[in-house]
Amino acid sequence: MTDHPDSAAAEGWRGGQHSPWDAVLFDPARAEGTFLLGLAAARLGRSEAAMRWFRRTVRLQPGWMDGWAALADAGRRAGRWREAAAANAALLVLAPAHGAALANLAMLERGAGNPRAAVRRFIRALALDSGQAGTWNNLGNALRDLGATAQAAAAWRRALALDPGQADALGNLGGALRDQDRYAEARVLLRRALALAPQHAALHGVLAYALSGEGRLEEAERACRRALALTPALADPLCTLGLVKQRQGGGDALRWFDRAVAATPGHPLARFNRGLAELESGALADGWSNYACRFAAGRAGRERRFAIPEWRGEPLAGKRLFIWREQGVGDEFLFASCYADAIRQADHVVIECEPRLLPLFARSFPKAIVRAEQPLRGRALVEMVDCDVHVPAGSLARYLRGRLGDFPPRSSWLIPDPARVLERRQQLDGIGGDLRVGIAWRSQLMTMERQWAYLPLDDWGPVLGVPGVTFVNLQYDDCEAEIQRAEARFGVPIYELERLDRKNDFEGTAALTANLDLVIAPANSVAELAGALGVPVWRFGARDWTHLGSGVRPWYPSMRVFHPHAGEPLSAALGRIAADLRRAAVLARRAGAEAPGPRLPARPARRDHPQAPSLRRH
């Protein structure tokens, strides 16, 4: 949302400081007369006529700054960007310190797709007069275009400090908070903005998205419909209404996504959301096609440019393929299930991975060259890779998993370090009963929206109360206080290996996970790693697109999914896990009694062994 500062000189004439008839009636050929006629035409909304009079004004008096300022303003209003820019440039030749001209020219630079030049001009304008709230707001817009979100927010806050009633700055800052998933803070600012500008359709749309992120779906729907009542073909609220309908369980979400695409052809977020809905329903061909919009929609990492073409599914025989990472570690484990098929098809494959995964991936894909991802600051704008084609990791499935029958039956695709597996086995020996179960309960990225998919450890009582089970912590953030509280509350130890950095040492975590009988986790990287290692994993949470219309997650043969039924809370799924875990513990105990010899990994009967090396309980 942008402010458009008018020239101060033009405002002076509009304010009646001069009588237009004084000049026009006596000598209509004078520059003052043509200038006033231009102002009169501008007031009547006749922008082309206004420009003709202002052009005549500057021809008659080329050194008159007010004439150039009025021509620049009229050109902007008429959408004649080049002429407006030329007029502002002429004004700056006459007055290099003309703040309004600098700000106007900056807006034209931004409109022409040159945000970096716009930022420089806005900063020059503010150096001349730092009290212009509209210029601070517009500087924030240009900084946002450059991806400098923190600096943009600071500029919008400066605008609001100067003018708390700046609706555009309130809306922009609210939108930025929404993009950071700070939905509640965004809602407060956006409601303030709408109190000042209640007919601003786009602001209602931004508010709708923030409300949707908070889970306030009915309010979000009302905000969408208010926006659409003001501007029926506004794509963003159409798209948000589709999301709301999808979360409400309605069957008409696709209709709203389609309307958004029709309103703004190619609308990337609507196409991306449509793709997720299609994948979730099992419509893989269309779903993968629309999932390709994830970069333009801002739902994946930054899209990268290469000097080589992108692979589009053509035969790879005789070609060198570069696979690059694009999303989080959990997604990387999932997409890596396609790597072996790509390696078989291409003569030469280079795999880029998150640096912490380098040794694990290098061991798991020995026929490929595995490289650590280069830091963003070290990359060229157009990257050079010694390959023939490139592909983002998330696009492999489009060409290798076009239908459910294309998912191979292989149980695993990641191989832990055998030496570290043995080391972890020795550390685990001496503790526990007949069943060792690793647990994790949340993701590292805990946005308000994602909190719906997780349950705190305090809610794990039914699971932790199952007898005959040894629980091992796999949660990879600071969780010591939570574990101590759960141990005290439920009377069960939760073990964890000392000197294991579960966040950064994926080799050690993979070796530990490979020694467990079972992993129980929600949608996070712990569950994805366990599935990629072929360890039995029970994943709980709502259905998502990765189920691909099935009752399982076909990527992971060793994974079972536990979903809450319609109308149930997420804890109901955890209750069913507890019931199945109780049965599994009974079977493990019977198997142990019938075959008391060692198994892999060997487990003595005692539950707690204070001499267990490098193992501690809270």
Coordinates of C-alpha atoms in Angstrom, one line a residue:
M1 CA 0.0 0.0 0.0
T2 CA 1.5 3.2 -1.2
D3 CA 1.2 6.9 -0.5
H4 CA 1.3 9.3 -3.5
P5 CA 2.6 12.7 -2.3
D6 CA 1.3 15.6 -4.5
S7 CA 3.6 18.4 -5.2
A8 CA 3.4 21.2 -2.7
A9 CA 3.3 23.8 -5.4
A10 CA 0.2 22.2 -7.0
E11 CA -1.5 22.1 -3.6
G12 CA -0.9 25.8 -3.2
W13 CA -2.7 26.6 -6.4
R14 CA -5.6 24.2 -5.5
G15 CA -5.9 25.9 -2.2
G16 CA -6.9 29.2 -3.8
Q17 CA -3.7 31.2 -3.2
H18 CA -4.1 32.6 -6.8
S19 CA -7.2 33.3 -8.8
P20 CA -7.1 31.4 -12.1
W21 CA -9.0 34.1 -13.9
D22 CA -6.4 36.8 -13.0
A23 CA -3.9 35.3 -15.5
V24 CA -6.2 33.5 -18.0
L25 CA -8.6 36.3 -18.8
F26 CA -5.9 38.9 -19.5
D27 CA -3.3 36.7 -21.2
P28 CA -4.2 33.1 -21.8
A29 CA -0.8 32.5 -23.5
R30 CA 1.1 33.1 -20.4
A31 CA 2.6 30.1 -18.5
E32 CA 0.6 31.0 -15.4
G33 CA -2.6 30.7 -17.4
T34 CA -1.8 27.3 -18.9
F35 CA -0.7 26.1 -15.5
L36 CA -4.1 27.1 -14.0
L37 CA -6.0 25.5 -16.8
G38 CA -4.1 22.3 -16.2
L39 CA -5.0 22.4 -12.6
A40 CA -8.7 22.9 -13.5
A41 CA -8.6 20.0 -15.9
A42 CA -6.9 17.8 -13.2
R43 CA -9.7 18.7 -10.7
L44 CA -12.3 17.5 -13.3
G45 CA -10.4 14.2 -13.7
R46 CA -9.4 15.1 -17.3
S47 CA -5.8 13.9 -17.0
E48 CA -4.9 14.0 -20.7
A49 CA -6.1 17.6 -21.0
A50 CA -4.2 18.5 -17.8
M51 CA -1.0 17.1 -19.3
R52 CA -1.4 19.1 -22.5
W53 CA -1.7 22.3 -20.5
F54 CA 1.3 21.5 -18.3
R55 CA 3.4 20.5 -21.3
R56 CA 2.6 24.0 -22.7
T57 CA 3.5 25.5 -19.4
V58 CA 7.0 24.1 -19.3
R59 CA 7.5 25.0 -22.9
L60 CA 6.6 28.6 -22.2
Q61 CA 8.7 28.7 -19.0
P62 CA 11.2 25.9 -18.8
G63 CA 12.7 27.0 -15.5
W64 CA 9.5 27.0 -13.6
M65 CA 9.7 24.2 -11.0
D66 CA 5.9 24.2 -10.2
G67 CA 5.2 23.5 -13.9
W68 CA 7.5 20.5 -13.9
A69 CA 6.1 19.2 -10.6
A70 CA 2.5 19.5 -11.9
L71 CA 3.4 17.7 -15.1
A72 CA 5.1 14.9 -13.2
D73 CA 2.1 14.5 -10.9
A74 CA -0.4 14.5 -13.9
G75 CA 1.8 11.9 -15.7
R76 CA 1.7 9.6 -12.7
R77 CA -2.0 9.9 -12.4
A78 CA -2.5 9.2 -16.1
G79 CA -0.2 6.2 -15.9
R80 CA 2.4 7.8 -18.2
W81 CA 5.4 6.6 -16.1
R82 CA 8.1 7.6 -18.5
E83 CA 6.8 11.1 -19.0
A84 CA 6.3 11.5 -15.2
A85 CA 9.9 10.3 -14.6
A86 CA 11.3 12.7 -17.2
A87 CA 9.4 15.6 -15.6
N88 CA 10.7 14.7 -12.1
A89 CA 14.2 14.4 -13.5
A90 CA 13.9 17.9 -15.1
L91 CA 12.7 19.2 -11.7
L92 CA 15.7 17.7 -10.0
V93 CA 18.0 19.4 -12.5
L94 CA 16.5 22.7 -11.4
A95 CA 16.4 21.8 -7.7
P96 CA 18.6 18.8 -6.7
A97 CA 17.3 19.0 -3.1
H98 CA 13.6 18.9 -4.1
G99 CA 12.3 16.2 -1.7
A100 CA 8.9 15.7 -3.3
A101 CA 10.5 15.2 -6.7
L102 CA 13.0 12.6 -5.3
A103 CA 10.1 10.7 -3.6
N104 CA 8.0 10.8 -6.7
L105 CA 10.8 9.6 -8.9
A106 CA 11.6 6.8 -6.3
M107 CA 8.0 5.6 -6.6
L108 CA 8.3 5.6 -10.4
E109 CA 11.5 3.6 -10.1
R110 CA 9.8 1.1 -7.9
G111 CA 6.9 0.8 -10.3
A112 CA 9.3 0.1 -13.1
G113 CA 10.8 -2.8 -11.2
N114 CA 13.9 -1.0 -9.8
P115 CA 13.5 -1.2 -6.0
R116 CA 17.2 -0.7 -5.3
A117 CA 17.2 2.6 -7.2
A118 CA 14.0 3.5 -5.4
V119 CA 15.5 2.9 -2.0
R120 CA 18.4 5.2 -2.8
R121 CA 16.1 8.0 -3.8
F122 CA 13.8 7.6 -0.9
I123 CA 16.8 7.8 1.5
R124 CA 17.9 11.0 -0.2
A125 CA 14.4 12.4 0.1
L126 CA 14.3 11.6 3.8
A127 CA 17.7 13.0 4.4
L128 CA 16.2 16.3 3.2
D129 CA 13.0 16.0 5.3
S130 CA 12.8 13.0 7.7
G131 CA 9.3 14.0 8.9
Q132 CA 7.4 12.7 5.8
A133 CA 5.4 9.7 7.1
G134 CA 4.3 8.8 3.5
T135 CA 7.9 8.7 2.3
W136 CA 8.9 6.4 5.2
N137 CA 6.0 4.1 4.3
N138 CA 7.0 4.0 0.6
L139 CA 10.6 3.3 1.6
G140 CA 9.4 0.3 3.6
N141 CA 7.6 -0.9 0.4
A142 CA 10.7 -0.7 -1.6
L143 CA 12.8 -2.5 1.1
R144 CA 10.2 -5.2 1.2
D145 CA 10.6 -5.7 -2.6
L146 CA 14.3 -6.3 -2.0
G147 CA 13.6 -8.9 0.7
A148 CA 14.9 -6.6 3.5
T149 CA 11.9 -7.4 5.7
A150 CA 13.4 -6.2 9.0
Q151 CA 14.4 -2.8 7.5
A152 CA 11.0 -2.5 5.9
A153 CA 9.2 -3.1 9.2
A154 CA 11.5 -0.4 10.8
A155 CA 10.5 2.1 8.1
W156 CA 6.8 1.4 8.6
R157 CA 7.2 1.8 12.3
R158 CA 8.9 5.2 11.7
A159 CA 6.0 6.2 9.5
L160 CA 3.5 5.3 12.3
A161 CA 5.6 7.2 14.9
L162 CA 5.2 10.3 12.8
D163 CA 1.6 9.7 11.9
P164 CA -0.3 7.0 13.9
G165 CA -3.2 7.3 11.5
Q166 CA -1.2 6.2 8.5
A167 CA -3.6 3.4 7.3
D168 CA -1.2 2.3 4.6
A169 CA 1.7 1.9 7.0
L170 CA -0.6 0.0 9.5
G171 CA -1.7 -2.3 6.7
N172 CA 1.9 -2.9 5.5
L173 CA 3.2 -3.6 8.9
G174 CA 0.3 -5.9 9.7
G175 CA 0.9 -7.8 6.4
A176 CA 4.6 -8.2 7.4
L177 CA 3.6 -9.6 10.8
R178 CA 1.1 -11.9 9.0
D179 CA 3.9 -13.2 6.8
Q180 CA 6.0 -14.0 9.9
D181 CA 3.0 -16.0 11.3
R182 CA 2.6 -13.4 14.0
Y183 CA -1.1 -13.5 13.4
A184 CA -2.5 -12.0 16.6
E185 CA -0.2 -8.9 16.3
A186 CA -1.1 -8.6 12.7
R187 CA -4.8 -8.7 13.5
V188 CA -4.6 -5.8 15.9
L189 CA -2.8 -3.5 13.4
L190 CA -5.0 -4.5 10.5
R191 CA -8.2 -3.7 12.5
R192 CA -6.7 -0.3 13.3
A193 CA -6.0 0.3 9.6
L194 CA -9.6 -0.7 8.7
A195 CA -11.0 1.6 11.3
L196 CA -9.3 4.4 9.3
A197 CA -10.0 2.9 5.8
P198 CA -13.1 0.7 6.1
Q199 CA -13.6 0.5 2.3
H200 CA -10.1 -0.8 1.7
A201 CA -10.8 -4.2 0.1
A202 CA -7.2 -5.4 0.1
L203 CA -6.9 -4.7 3.8
H204 CA -9.9 -6.8 4.5
G205 CA -8.2 -9.6 2.5
V206 CA -5.0 -9.3 4.5
L207 CA -6.9 -9.4 7.8
A208 CA -8.8 -12.5 6.5
Y209 CA -5.5 -14.4 6.0
A210 CA -4.3 -13.4 9.5
L211 CA -7.5 -14.6 11.0
S212 CA -7.3 -17.9 9.1
G213 CA -3.8 -18.4 10.5
E214 CA -5.1 -17.9 14.0
G215 CA -7.7 -20.5 13.4
R216 CA -10.6 -17.9 13.6
L217 CA -12.2 -19.4 10.5
E218 CA -15.6 -17.8 10.8
E219 CA -14.1 -14.4 11.3
A220 CA -11.8 -15.0 8.4
E221 CA -14.7 -16.0 6.1
R222 CA -16.5 -12.8 7.0
A223 CA -13.4 -10.7 6.3
C224 CA -13.0 -12.4 2.9
R225 CA -16.7 -11.8 2.0
R226 CA -16.4 -8.1 3.0
A227 CA -13.3 -7.7 0.8
L228 CA -15.1 -9.4 -2.1
A229 CA -18.2 -7.3 -1.6
L230 CA -16.0 -4.2 -2.1
T231 CA -14.0 -5.8 -5.0
P232 CA -15.5 -9.0 -6.3
A233 CA -12.5 -10.0 -8.4
L234 CA -9.8 -9.6 -5.7
A235 CA -7.7 -12.7 -6.0
D236 CA -6.1 -12.8 -2.5
P237 CA -9.4 -13.1 -0.5
L238 CA -10.7 -15.5 -3.0
C239 CA -7.7 -17.7 -2.3
T240 CA -8.0 -17.3 1.4
L241 CA -11.6 -18.2 1.3
G242 CA -10.6 -21.5 -0.4
L243 CA -8.2 -22.2 2.5
V244 CA -10.9 -21.4 5.0
K245 CA -13.3 -23.8 3.3
Q246 CA -10.7 -26.5 3.1
R247 CA -9.9 -26.2 6.8
Q248 CA -13.6 -26.3 7.6
G249 CA -13.9 -29.5 5.7
G250 CA -16.0 -28.1 2.9
G251 CA -15.9 -29.6 -0.5
D252 CA -15.8 -26.4 -2.6
A253 CA -12.3 -25.1 -1.8
L254 CA -11.1 -25.8 -5.3
R255 CA -13.9 -23.5 -6.7
W256 CA -12.5 -20.6 -4.8
F257 CA -8.9 -21.3 -5.8
D258 CA -10.1 -21.4 -9.4
R259 CA -11.8 -18.1 -9.1
A260 CA -8.6 -16.6 -7.7
V261 CA -6.7 -17.9 -10.7
A262 CA -9.3 -16.5 -13.0
A263 CA -9.2 -13.1 -11.3
T264 CA -5.4 -13.0 -11.5
P265 CA -4.2 -15.4 -14.1
G266 CA -1.5 -17.6 -12.8
H267 CA -2.0 -16.5 -9.2
P268 CA 0.8 -18.6 -7.6
L269 CA -0.6 -19.0 -4.1
A270 CA -4.0 -20.1 -5.4
R271 CA -2.4 -22.6 -7.8
F272 CA -0.1 -23.9 -5.0
N273 CA -3.0 -24.3 -2.6
R274 CA -5.0 -26.0 -5.3
G275 CA -2.1 -28.3 -5.9
L276 CA -1.9 -29.3 -2.2
A277 CA -5.7 -30.0 -2.2
E278 CA -5.3 -32.1 -5.4
L279 CA -2.4 -34.1 -4.0
E280 CA -4.3 -34.7 -0.8
S281 CA -7.2 -36.1 -2.8
G282 CA -4.9 -38.3 -4.9
A283 CA -5.1 -36.3 -8.1
L284 CA -1.3 -36.5 -8.6
A285 CA -0.8 -35.3 -12.2
D286 CA -2.6 -32.0 -11.7
G287 CA -1.4 -31.7 -8.1
W288 CA 2.3 -32.0 -9.0
S289 CA 1.8 -29.4 -11.8
N290 CA 0.4 -26.9 -9.4
Y291 CA 2.8 -27.8 -6.6
A292 CA 5.5 -26.4 -8.9
C293 CA 4.1 -22.9 -8.1
R294 CA 5.5 -23.2 -4.5
F295 CA 8.5 -20.8 -5.2
A296 CA 6.4 -18.1 -6.7
A297 CA 3.9 -18.5 -3.9
G298 CA 6.6 -18.0 -1.3
R299 CA 5.9 -21.5 0.2
A300 CA 9.4 -23.0 -0.3
G301 CA 12.9 -21.7 -0.2
R302 CA 14.1 -19.1 -2.6
E303 CA 14.0 -20.1 -6.2
R304 CA 17.5 -20.3 -7.8
R305 CA 18.7 -19.5 -11.3
F306 CA 21.2 -21.7 -13.1
A307 CA 23.1 -21.5 -16.3
I308 CA 21.7 -24.9 -17.2
P309 CA 18.1 -25.8 -17.9
E310 CA 15.7 -27.4 -15.4
W311 CA 15.0 -31.1 -15.9
R312 CA 11.4 -31.6 -17.1
G313 CA 11.1 -35.3 -17.0
E314 CA 12.9 -36.1 -20.3
P315 CA 15.2 -39.2 -20.5
L316 CA 18.3 -38.8 -18.4
A317 CA 20.5 -41.3 -20.1
G318 CA 23.9 -39.8 -20.9
K319 CA 23.1 -36.6 -18.8
R320 CA 24.5 -35.2 -15.6
L321 CA 21.8 -34.1 -13.1
F322 CA 22.1 -31.7 -10.3
I323 CA 19.5 -32.0 -7.4
W324 CA 19.3 -29.1 -5.1
R325 CA 17.7 -28.8 -1.7
E326 CA 14.8 -26.3 -1.2
Q327 CA 13.0 -26.8 2.1
G328 CA 13.5 -28.1 5.6
V329 CA 15.4 -31.1 6.8
G330 CA 12.2 -33.2 7.2
D331 CA 11.2 -32.5 3.6
E332 CA 14.8 -33.3 2.5
F333 CA 14.4 -36.8 4.0
L334 CA 11.1 -37.3 2.3
F335 CA 12.3 -36.1 -1.2
A336 CA 15.5 -38.2 -0.8
S337 CA 13.3 -41.3 -1.3
C338 CA 13.4 -40.4 -5.0
Y339 CA 17.2 -40.0 -5.3
A340 CA 18.0 -43.7 -6.0
D341 CA 15.6 -43.7 -9.0
A342 CA 17.2 -40.5 -10.4
I343 CA 20.7 -42.0 -9.9
R344 CA 19.7 -45.1 -11.8
Q345 CA 18.4 -43.1 -14.7
A346 CA 21.2 -40.5 -15.1
D347 CA 24.8 -41.2 -15.9
H348 CA 26.0 -38.8 -13.3
V349 CA 24.2 -37.2 -10.3
V350 CA 25.3 -34.4 -8.0
I351 CA 23.1 -34.1 -4.8
E352 CA 23.1 -30.9 -2.7
C353 CA 22.1 -31.4 0.9
E354 CA 22.0 -29.5 4.2
P355 CA 25.6 -29.4 5.6
R356 CA 24.6 -31.4 8.7
L357 CA 23.4 -34.3 6.4
L358 CA 26.6 -34.5 4.3
P359 CA 28.1 -37.7 5.8
L360 CA 24.7 -39.5 6.1
F361 CA 23.8 -38.7 2.5
A362 CA 27.2 -39.5 1.1
R363 CA 27.1 -42.9 2.7
S364 CA 23.5 -43.5 1.6
F365 CA 24.0 -42.5 -2.1
P366 CA 27.6 -43.7 -2.9
K367 CA 27.0 -43.6 -6.7
A368 CA 26.3 -39.8 -6.5
I369 CA 28.5 -36.9 -5.6
V370 CA 27.1 -35.3 -2.5
R371 CA 27.9 -31.6 -1.7
A372 CA 26.9 -29.4 1.2
E373 CA 24.6 -26.5 0.3
Q374 CA 26.5 -23.3 -0.3
P375 CA 25.6 -20.3 2.0
L376 CA 23.2 -17.9 0.4
R377 CA 25.6 -15.0 0.5
G378 CA 28.2 -17.0 -1.4
R379 CA 26.0 -17.8 -4.4
A380 CA 26.2 -16.1 -7.7
L381 CA 23.0 -14.6 -9.1
V382 CA 23.2 -17.2 -11.9
E383 CA 24.8 -20.3 -10.6
M384 CA 27.3 -22.5 -12.6
V385 CA 27.1 -26.2 -12.0
D386 CA 29.1 -28.9 -13.8
C387 CA 25.9 -30.7 -15.0
D388 CA 23.6 -30.7 -17.9
V389 CA 20.3 -30.2 -16.1
H390 CA 19.1 -29.2 -12.6
V391 CA 16.0 -30.0 -10.5
P392 CA 14.8 -28.8 -7.1
A393 CA 14.4 -31.9 -4.8
G394 CA 10.7 -31.4 -4.4
S395 CA 10.1 -31.6 -8.2
L396 CA 11.5 -35.1 -8.6
A397 CA 8.3 -36.7 -7.5
R398 CA 6.4 -35.0 -10.4
Y399 CA 8.4 -37.1 -12.8
L400 CA 9.2 -40.2 -10.7
R401 CA 6.0 -40.6 -8.6
G402 CA 3.2 -39.9 -11.1
R403 CA 0.9 -42.5 -9.5
L404 CA 0.9 -44.5 -6.3
G405 CA 2.2 -47.6 -8.1
D406 CA 5.4 -45.7 -8.8
F407 CA 6.4 -45.8 -5.1
P408 CA 8.9 -48.6 -4.7
P409 CA 8.6 -51.1 -1.8
R410 CA 12.1 -50.4 -0.5
S411 CA 11.9 -50.1 3.3
S412 CA 14.7 -47.5 3.7
W413 CA 17.1 -45.2 1.7
L414 CA 19.3 -43.8 4.4
I415 CA 22.2 -45.8 6.0
P416 CA 23.5 -44.9 9.4
D417 CA 27.2 -45.2 10.3
P418 CA 27.7 -48.9 11.4
A419 CA 30.4 -48.0 13.9
R420 CA 28.1 -45.4 15.6
V421 CA 25.2 -47.8 15.5
L422 CA 27.3 -50.3 17.5
E423 CA 28.4 -47.5 19.9
R424 CA 24.7 -46.5 20.5
R425 CA 23.8 -50.1 21.0
Q426 CA 26.4 -50.5 23.7
Q427 CA 25.1 -47.3 25.4
L428 CA 21.6 -48.6 25.3
D429 CA 22.5 -52.0 26.7
G430 CA 21.6 -52.3 30.3
I431 CA 18.4 -50.2 30.4
G432 CA 14.8 -50.8 29.8
G433 CA 12.2 -53.5 29.3
D434 CA 11.3 -55.4 26.2
L435 CA 10.4 -52.4 23.9
R436 CA 12.5 -49.3 23.3
V437 CA 10.5 -46.4 21.9
G438 CA 11.9 -43.0 20.8
I439 CA 9.6 -40.0 21.3
A440 CA 9.4 -36.5 20.0
W441 CA 6.4 -34.2 20.3
R442 CA 6.9 -31.0 18.3
S443 CA 8.6 -29.3 15.4
Q444 CA 11.4 -26.8 15.7
L445 CA 9.3 -24.3 13.8
M446 CA 6.3 -23.8 16.0
T447 CA 4.1 -21.2 14.4
M448 CA 0.6 -20.6 15.6
E449 CA -0.8 -22.4 12.7
R450 CA 1.4 -25.4 13.1
Q451 CA 0.6 -25.8 16.8
W452 CA -2.6 -27.5 15.8
A453 CA -0.5 -30.5 14.7
Y454 CA 1.3 -31.0 18.0
L455 CA 0.6 -32.0 21.6
P456 CA 2.8 -31.0 24.6
L457 CA 4.5 -33.8 26.5
D458 CA 2.1 -33.1 29.4
D459 CA -0.6 -34.7 27.2
W460 CA 1.3 -37.9 26.6
G461 CA 0.1 -39.6 29.8
P462 CA -1.7 -42.5 28.1
V463 CA 1.4 -43.4 26.1
L464 CA 4.0 -42.9 28.9
G465 CA 1.8 -45.0 31.2
V466 CA 2.2 -48.1 29.1
P467 CA 4.1 -50.7 31.1
G468 CA 7.1 -52.6 29.8
V469 CA 8.3 -49.7 27.5
T470 CA 11.6 -47.8 27.7
F471 CA 11.2 -44.3 26.4
V472 CA 14.2 -42.5 24.8
N473 CA 14.1 -38.8 24.1
L474 CA 14.6 -37.8 20.4
Q475 CA 13.2 -34.2 20.8
Y476 CA 16.0 -32.0 19.4
D477 CA 15.4 -28.6 21.1
D478 CA 15.7 -27.5 24.8
C479 CA 13.2 -29.8 26.5
E480 CA 14.8 -30.7 29.8
A481 CA 12.2 -29.0 31.9
E482 CA 9.4 -30.6 30.1
I483 CA 10.9 -34.1 30.5
Q484 CA 11.5 -33.6 34.2
R485 CA 7.9 -32.4 34.6
A486 CA 6.5 -35.4 32.7
E487 CA 8.7 -37.9 34.6
A488 CA 7.5 -36.5 37.9
R489 CA 3.9 -36.4 36.8
F490 CA 3.7 -39.9 35.1
G491 CA 6.3 -41.7 37.2
V492 CA 8.3 -43.0 34.2
P493 CA 11.9 -42.3 33.2
I494 CA 12.7 -40.8 29.8
Y495 CA 16.3 -41.6 28.9
E496 CA 18.6 -39.5 26.7
L497 CA 22.1 -40.0 25.6
E498 CA 24.7 -37.6 27.0
R499 CA 26.9 -35.6 24.7
L500 CA 24.5 -36.2 21.8
D501 CA 23.6 -33.0 20.0
R502 CA 20.2 -34.1 18.6
K503 CA 19.8 -30.9 16.6
N504 CA 23.1 -30.9 14.8
D505 CA 24.6 -34.4 15.0
F506 CA 22.4 -36.3 12.5
E507 CA 24.9 -39.1 12.3
G508 CA 24.6 -39.7 16.1
T509 CA 20.8 -39.3 16.0
A510 CA 20.5 -41.7 13.1
A511 CA 22.6 -44.3 14.9
L512 CA 20.5 -44.0 18.0
T513 CA 17.2 -44.2 16.1
A514 CA 18.4 -47.3 14.2
N515 CA 18.7 -49.0 17.6
L516 CA 15.1 -48.4 18.6
D517 CA 12.1 -50.7 18.2
L518 CA 9.7 -47.9 17.4
V519 CA 9.5 -44.1 17.1
I520 CA 6.4 -42.1 18.0
A521 CA 6.3 -38.6 16.7
P522 CA 4.1 -36.0 15.0
A523 CA 4.9 -34.3 11.7
N524 CA 8.5 -33.4 12.3
S525 CA 12.0 -34.4 11.1
V526 CA 12.3 -37.1 13.8
A527 CA 9.4 -39.1 12.2
E528 CA 10.8 -38.5 8.7
L529 CA 14.3 -39.6 9.7
A530 CA 13.0 -42.8 11.3
G531 CA 11.0 -43.6 8.2
A532 CA 13.9 -43.0 5.9
L533 CA 16.0 -45.4 8.1
G534 CA 13.3 -48.0 7.9
V535 CA 12.6 -47.9 11.6
P536 CA 9.0 -48.6 12.5
V537 CA 7.4 -45.2 13.2
W538 CA 3.9 -44.2 14.3
R539 CA 3.1 -40.7 13.1
F540 CA 0.1 -38.9 14.5
G541 CA -1.7 -35.8 13.2
A542 CA -4.1 -34.6 10.6
R543 CA -4.0 -35.8 7.0
D544 CA -1.9 -33.7 4.7
W545 CA -0.9 -33.6 1.1
T546 CA 1.9 -36.2 1.6
H547 CA -0.7 -38.9 2.0
L548 CA -1.5 -38.5 -1.7
G549 CA -5.1 -39.6 -1.3
S550 CA -4.2 -42.8 0.6
G551 CA -4.6 -44.0 4.2
V552 CA -0.9 -44.1 4.6
R553 CA 2.2 -42.1 3.6
P554 CA 3.3 -44.1 0.6
W555 CA 6.9 -42.6 0.8
Y556 CA 7.5 -44.6 4.0
P557 CA 6.8 -48.4 4.1
S558 CA 7.7 -48.5 7.8
M559 CA 5.3 -45.8 8.9
R560 CA 1.8 -46.1 10.3
V561 CA -0.3 -43.0 10.6
F562 CA -2.8 -42.2 13.3
H563 CA -5.4 -39.5 12.5
P564 CA -8.1 -38.1 14.7
H565 CA -11.5 -38.9 13.4
A566 CA -13.9 -36.1 12.3
G567 CA -14.8 -34.0 15.3
E568 CA -12.1 -35.6 17.6
P569 CA -9.2 -33.7 19.2
L570 CA -5.7 -34.7 18.3
S571 CA -5.3 -36.4 21.7
A572 CA -7.7 -39.1 20.5
A573 CA -5.1 -40.2 18.0
L574 CA -2.6 -40.4 20.8
G575 CA -5.0 -42.5 22.8
R576 CA -5.2 -45.0 20.0
I577 CA -1.4 -45.1 19.8
A578 CA -1.3 -45.9 23.6
A579 CA -3.8 -48.8 23.1
D580 CA -1.7 -50.3 20.2
L581 CA 1.5 -49.7 22.2
R582 CA 0.1 -51.6 25.1
R583 CA -0.6 -54.6 22.8
A584 CA 2.9 -54.3 21.2
A585 CA 4.5 -54.3 24.7
V586 CA 2.7 -57.5 25.7
L587 CA 3.8 -59.2 22.5
A588 CA 7.4 -58.1 23.0
R589 CA 7.3 -59.4 26.6
R590 CA 6.0 -62.8 25.5
A591 CA 8.6 -63.0 22.7
G592 CA 11.3 -62.1 25.3
A593 CA 10.1 -64.9 27.6
E594 CA 10.0 -67.5 24.9
A595 CA 13.4 -66.5 23.4
P596 CA 15.5 -65.2 26.3
G597 CA 18.7 -65.0 24.2
P598 CA 20.1 -61.7 23.0
R599 CA 18.5 -59.9 20.1
L600 CA 19.4 -56.7 18.2
P601 CA 19.9 -54.6 20.1
A602 CA 20.4 -56.8 23.3
R603 CA 18.3 -55.8 26.2
P604 CA 18.7 -57.0 29.8
A605 CA 15.5 -57.3 31.8
R606 CA 16.2 -54.5 34.3
R607 CA 14.4 -51.2 33.6
D608 CA 17.0 -49.0 35.2
H609 CA 20.7 -49.5 35.2
P610 CA 22.7 -46.8 36.9
Q611 CA 26.0 -47.9 35.4
A612 CA 24.7 -47.6 31.8
P613 CA 27.5 -45.7 30.0
S614 CA 26.8 -42.2 28.7
L615 CA 23.1 -42.5 29.4
R616 CA 21.2 -40.4 31.8
R617 CA 17.6 -40.0 33.0
H618 CA 16.2 -36.7 34.1

